PDB file of C-alpha atoms in Angstrom:
ATOM      1  CA  MET A   1      25.994 -13.673  20.181  1.00  0.00           C
ATOM      2  CA  THR A   2      23.486 -10.901  19.018  1.00  0.00           C
ATOM      3  CA  ARG A   3      19.859 -11.135  19.329  1.00  0.00           C
ATOM      4  CA  THR A   4      17.333  -8.999  17.609  1.00  0.00           C
ATOM      5  CA  HIS A   5      14.076  -7.851  18.560  1.00  0.00           C
ATOM      6  CA  GLN A   6      11.315  -6.031  17.459  1.00  0.00           C
ATOM      7  CA  ILE A   7       9.396  -3.392  19.102  1.00  0.00           C
ATOM      8  CA  GLU A   8       6.267  -0.875  18.193  1.00  0.00           C
ATOM      9  CA  ALA A   9       7.392   2.368  18.592  1.00  0.00           C
ATOM     10  CA  THR A  10       6.730   6.113  17.550  1.00  0.00           C
ATOM     11  CA  GLY A  11       9.514   7.675  15.069  1.00  0.00           C
ATOM     12  CA  ILE A  12      11.526  10.518  16.683  1.00  0.00           C
ATOM     13  CA  PHE A  13      10.434  13.104  13.966  1.00  0.00           C
ATOM     14  CA  SER A  14       6.965  12.237  13.583  1.00  0.00           C
ATOM     15  CA  ASP A  15       3.908  10.307  15.161  1.00  0.00           C
ATOM     16  CA  SER A  16       4.127   7.332  12.632  1.00  0.00           C
ATOM     17  CA  PRO A  17       4.020   4.076  14.179  1.00  0.00           C
ATOM     18  CA  MET A  18       7.353   2.365  13.487  1.00  0.00           C
ATOM     19  CA  ILE A  19       8.824  -0.591  13.875  1.00  0.00           C
ATOM     20  CA  VAL A  20      12.597  -0.833  15.393  1.00  0.00           C
ATOM     21  CA  SER A  21      14.839  -3.504  15.197  1.00  0.00           C
ATOM     22  CA  THR A  22      17.170  -3.241  18.383  1.00  0.00           C
ATOM     23  CA  ASP A  23      20.545  -4.863  19.192  1.00  0.00           C
ATOM     24  CA  TYR A  24      19.662  -6.928  22.236  1.00  0.00           C
ATOM     25  CA  TRP A  25      22.677  -6.525  23.607  1.00  0.00           C
ATOM     26  CA  HIS A  26      23.539  -2.787  22.793  1.00  0.00           C
ATOM     27  CA  LEU A  27      19.597  -1.593  22.446  1.00  0.00           C
ATOM     28  CA  VAL A  28      20.643   0.388  19.171  1.00  0.00           C
ATOM     29  CA  PRO A  29      18.292   1.004  16.803  1.00  0.00           C
ATOM     30  CA  THR A  30      19.581  -0.439  13.532  1.00  0.00           C
ATOM     31  CA  ILE A  31      16.382  -0.167  11.045  1.00  0.00           C
ATOM     32  CA  GLU A  32      13.423   1.956  11.552  1.00  0.00           C
ATOM     33  CA  LEU A  33      10.576   1.721   8.905  1.00  0.00           C
ATOM     34  CA  PRO A  34       7.080   2.944   9.240  1.00  0.00           C
ATOM     35  CA  LEU A  35       4.773   0.135  10.324  1.00  0.00           C
ATOM     36  CA  GLN A  36       2.369   1.376   7.488  1.00  0.00           C
ATOM     37  CA  THR A  37       4.912   0.728   4.681  1.00  0.00           C
ATOM     38  CA  HIS A  38       6.153  -2.175   6.396  1.00  0.00           C
ATOM     39  CA  ALA A  39       2.468  -3.674   6.707  1.00  0.00           C
ATOM     40  CA  HIS A  40       1.524  -2.940   3.292  1.00  0.00           C
ATOM     41  CA  TRP A  41       4.642  -4.008   1.486  1.00  0.00           C
ATOM     42  CA  LYS A  42       4.371  -7.072   2.947  1.00  0.00           C
ATOM     43  CA  GLY A  43       0.566  -7.626   2.757  1.00  0.00           C
ATOM     44  CA  ARG A  44       0.582  -8.324   6.536  1.00  0.00           C
ATOM     45  CA  LEU A  45      -3.236  -8.352   6.971  1.00  0.00           C
ATOM     46  CA  SER A  46      -3.327  -8.626  10.725  1.00  0.00           C
ATOM     47  CA  ILE A  47      -1.048  -5.671  10.916  1.00  0.00           C
ATOM     48  CA  ILE A  48      -2.947  -3.792   8.905  1.00  0.00           C
ATOM     49  CA  GLN A  49      -6.267  -4.512  10.756  1.00  0.00           C
ATOM     50  CA  HIS A  50      -4.681  -3.885  14.263  1.00  0.00           C
ATOM     51  CA  LEU A  51      -3.161  -0.630  12.988  1.00  0.00           C
ATOM     52  CA  ILE A  52      -6.633   0.790  11.834  1.00  0.00           C
ATOM     53  CA  GLU A  53      -8.945  -1.333  14.220  1.00  0.00           C
ATOM     54  CA  VAL A  54      -6.938  -0.842  17.214  1.00  0.00           C
ATOM     55  CA  ALA A  55      -4.548   1.726  16.919  1.00  0.00           C
ATOM     56  CA  GLY A  56      -7.019   4.110  14.882  1.00  0.00           C
ATOM     57  CA  PHE A  57      -4.493   4.628  11.769  1.00  0.00           C
ATOM     58  CA  ASP A  58      -6.230   6.919   9.411  1.00  0.00           C
ATOM     59  CA  VAL A  59      -6.685   4.685   6.105  1.00  0.00           C
ATOM     60  CA  GLU A  60      -6.090   7.639   3.886  1.00  0.00           C
ATOM     61  CA  ARG A  61      -2.998   8.851   5.348  1.00  0.00           C
ATOM     62  CA  VAL A  62      -0.134   9.054   2.643  1.00  0.00           C
ATOM     63  CA  ASP A  63       3.623   8.888   3.378  1.00  0.00           C
ATOM     64  CA  GLU A  64       6.421  11.097   2.393  1.00  0.00           C
ATOM     65  CA  GLY A  65       6.166   9.747  -0.799  1.00  0.00           C
ATOM     66  CA  GLY A  66       2.157  10.366  -1.438  1.00  0.00           C
ATOM     67  CA  TRP A  67       1.406   6.585  -1.239  1.00  0.00           C
ATOM     68  CA  SER A  68      -1.856   5.555   0.856  1.00  0.00           C
ATOM     69  CA  PRO A  69      -2.136   1.982   2.415  1.00  0.00           C
ATOM     70  CA  LEU A  70      -4.629   1.327  -0.821  1.00  0.00           C
ATOM     71  CA  ARG A  71      -2.319   2.419  -3.109  1.00  0.00           C
ATOM     72  CA  THR A  72       0.802   0.478  -1.954  1.00  0.00           C
ATOM     73  CA  ALA A  73      -1.339  -2.664  -1.325  1.00  0.00           C
ATOM     74  CA  SER A  74      -2.673  -2.323  -5.105  1.00  0.00           C
ATOM     75  CA  TYR A  75       0.839  -1.804  -6.376  1.00  0.00           C
ATOM     76  CA  GLU A  76       1.956  -4.863  -4.864  1.00  0.00           C
ATOM     77  CA  GLY A  77      -1.192  -6.879  -5.727  1.00  0.00           C
ATOM     78  CA  HIS A  78      -2.355  -7.965  -2.118  1.00  0.00           C
ATOM     79  CA  LEU A  79      -5.895  -8.498  -2.797  1.00  0.00           C
ATOM     80  CA  PRO A  80      -6.761  -9.481   0.590  1.00  0.00           C
ATOM     81  CA  ALA A  81      -5.232  -6.338   1.950  1.00  0.00           C
ATOM     82  CA  VAL A  82      -7.023  -4.385  -0.582  1.00  0.00           C
ATOM     83  CA  SER A  83     -10.176  -5.672   0.012  1.00  0.00           C
ATOM     84  CA  TYR A  84      -9.999  -5.289   3.640  1.00  0.00           C
ATOM     85  CA  LEU A  85      -8.736  -1.683   3.228  1.00  0.00           C
ATOM     86  CA  VAL A  86     -11.984  -1.027   0.851  1.00  0.00           C
ATOM     87  CA  ASN A  87     -14.619  -2.914   2.525  1.00  0.00           C
ATOM     88  CA  LYS A  88     -13.795  -2.665   6.263  1.00  0.00           C
ATOM     89  CA  ALA A  89     -11.799   0.077   6.470  1.00  0.00           C
ATOM     90  CA  GLY A  90     -13.480   2.529   3.978  1.00  0.00           C
ATOM     91  CA  ALA A  91     -10.694   3.399   1.707  1.00  0.00           C
ATOM     92  CA  ASP A  92     -11.515   5.370  -0.976  1.00  0.00           C
ATOM     93  CA  VAL A  93     -11.156   3.531  -4.624  1.00  0.00           C
ATOM     94  CA  ARG A  94     -11.821   6.734  -6.383  1.00  0.00           C
ATOM     95  CA  LYS A  95      -9.033   8.677  -4.840  1.00  0.00           C
ATOM     96  CA  ALA A  96      -6.066  10.310  -7.140  1.00  0.00           C
ATOM     97  CA  ASP A  97      -2.869  11.728  -5.844  1.00  0.00           C
ATOM     98  CA  ARG A  98      -2.041  15.233  -7.279  1.00  0.00           C
ATOM     99  CA  ASP A  99      -0.905  13.947 -10.992  1.00  0.00           C
ATOM    100  CA  GLY A 100      -4.267  12.345 -11.447  1.00  0.00           C
ATOM    101  CA  GLY A 101      -2.595   8.650 -10.598  1.00  0.00           C
ATOM    102  CA  THR A 102      -5.071   6.333  -8.866  1.00  0.00           C
ATOM    103  CA  ASN A 103      -5.148   2.907  -7.276  1.00  0.00           C
ATOM    104  CA  LEU A 104      -6.602   1.174 -10.500  1.00  0.00           C
ATOM    105  CA  MET A 105      -3.800   2.786 -12.861  1.00  0.00           C
ATOM    106  CA  PHE A 106      -1.229   1.159 -10.257  1.00  0.00           C
ATOM    107  CA  ALA A 107      -2.522  -2.235  -9.934  1.00  0.00           C
ATOM    108  CA  ALA A 108      -2.966  -2.057 -13.971  1.00  0.00           C
ATOM    109  CA  LYS A 109       0.857  -1.122 -14.345  1.00  0.00           C
ATOM    110  CA  GLN A 110       2.032  -3.904 -12.449  1.00  0.00           C
ATOM    111  CA  GLY A 111      -0.541  -6.501 -14.186  1.00  0.00           C
ATOM    112  CA  HIS A 112      -2.455  -7.461 -10.920  1.00  0.00           C
ATOM    113  CA  LEU A 113      -5.595  -8.606 -12.670  1.00  0.00           C
ATOM    114  CA  PRO A 114      -7.528  -9.460  -9.518  1.00  0.00           C
ATOM    115  CA  VAL A 115      -6.774  -6.638  -7.781  1.00  0.00           C
ATOM    116  CA  VAL A 116      -7.574  -4.599 -11.150  1.00  0.00           C
ATOM    117  CA  GLN A 117     -11.073  -6.618 -11.207  1.00  0.00           C
ATOM    118  CA  PHE A 118     -12.027  -5.466  -7.458  1.00  0.00           C
ATOM    119  CA  LEU A 119     -10.962  -1.980  -7.989  1.00  0.00           C
ATOM    120  CA  VAL A 120     -13.209  -1.593 -10.759  1.00  0.00           C
ATOM    121  CA  GLN A 121     -16.189  -3.680  -9.219  1.00  0.00           C
ATOM    122  CA  ALA A 122     -16.089  -1.331  -5.839  1.00  0.00           C
ATOM    123  CA  GLY A 123     -16.190   1.607  -8.267  1.00  0.00           C
ATOM    124  CA  ALA A 124     -12.770   2.700  -9.393  1.00  0.00           C
ATOM    125  CA  ASP A 125     -13.323   5.138 -12.656  1.00  0.00           C
ATOM    126  CA  VAL A 126     -11.520   2.817 -15.541  1.00  0.00           C
ATOM    127  CA  GLU A 127     -11.667   6.142 -17.930  1.00  0.00           C
ATOM    128  CA  ARG A 128      -9.664   8.811 -15.460  1.00  0.00           C
ATOM    129  CA  ALA A 129      -6.694   9.765 -17.177  1.00  0.00           C
ATOM    130  CA  ILE A 130      -3.329  11.458 -15.534  1.00  0.00           C
ATOM    131  CA  LYS A 131      -2.216  14.765 -16.620  1.00  0.00           C
ATOM    132  CA  ASP A 132      -0.463  13.539 -19.767  1.00  0.00           C
ATOM    133  CA  GLY A 133      -3.824  11.494 -20.522  1.00  0.00           C
ATOM    134  CA  ASN A 134      -2.589   7.918 -19.764  1.00  0.00           C
ATOM    135  CA  THR A 135      -5.183   5.871 -18.210  1.00  0.00           C
ATOM    136  CA  SER A 136      -5.104   2.331 -16.438  1.00  0.00           C
ATOM    137  CA  LEU A 137      -5.570   0.945 -19.940  1.00  0.00           C
ATOM    138  CA  ILE A 138      -2.415   2.515 -21.331  1.00  0.00           C
ATOM    139  CA  PHE A 139      -0.649   1.543 -18.494  1.00  0.00           C
ATOM    140  CA  ALA A 140      -1.524  -1.918 -18.568  1.00  0.00           C
ATOM    141  CA  ALA A 141      -0.734  -1.931 -22.415  1.00  0.00           C
ATOM    142  CA  VAL A 142       2.793  -0.111 -22.578  1.00  0.00           C
ATOM    143  CA  ASN A 143       3.900  -2.809 -19.483  1.00  0.00           C
ATOM    144  CA  GLY A 144       2.437  -5.919 -21.662  1.00  0.00           C
ATOM    145  CA  HIS A 145      -0.373  -6.954 -19.124  1.00  0.00           C
ATOM    146  CA  LEU A 146      -2.708  -8.402 -21.945  1.00  0.00           C
ATOM    147  CA  ALA A 147      -5.090  -9.968 -19.349  1.00  0.00           C
ATOM    148  CA  VAL A 148      -5.634  -6.562 -17.608  1.00  0.00           C
ATOM    149  CA  VAL A 149      -5.997  -4.763 -21.133  1.00  0.00           C
ATOM    150  CA  ARG A 150      -8.563  -7.128 -22.247  1.00  0.00           C
ATOM    151  CA  TYR A 151     -10.242  -6.780 -18.889  1.00  0.00           C
ATOM    152  CA  LEU A 152     -10.142  -2.922 -18.984  1.00  0.00           C
ATOM    153  CA  ALA A 153     -11.261  -2.743 -22.800  1.00  0.00           C
ATOM    154  CA  THR A 154     -14.491  -4.604 -22.037  1.00  0.00           C
TER     155      THR A 154
END
């Protein structure tokens, strides 16, 4: 019989917090996933709060793909996580990646109207465009998110 346990650890190749699942009997790591990614993709607010408030995790830190906690939570539509990251942890809603992409663009592209509304009310730049000229409004329109288009157009 195999039992699996999850423990917090630090990655072998970086100091990023990790979750490591191990086979109880063999103690062989079977899954290694950055804790930041795990928490934000799943929208687990308690993990996010612990990482920031207890472990001192940098709220603006990006992963290997350039995704910050706020970017990931915005893309996935996790409003409680987005709200916490902005209001409590001080994440910058206006921050853009090297191509000019913003958290608002990622939320608009996915059609997450409550997150879009929150980010705009928190100061996100609706008019900002990436290098090719696309804006949050264009991303919402191209992906068929009419409610987001209506909101951003007003």
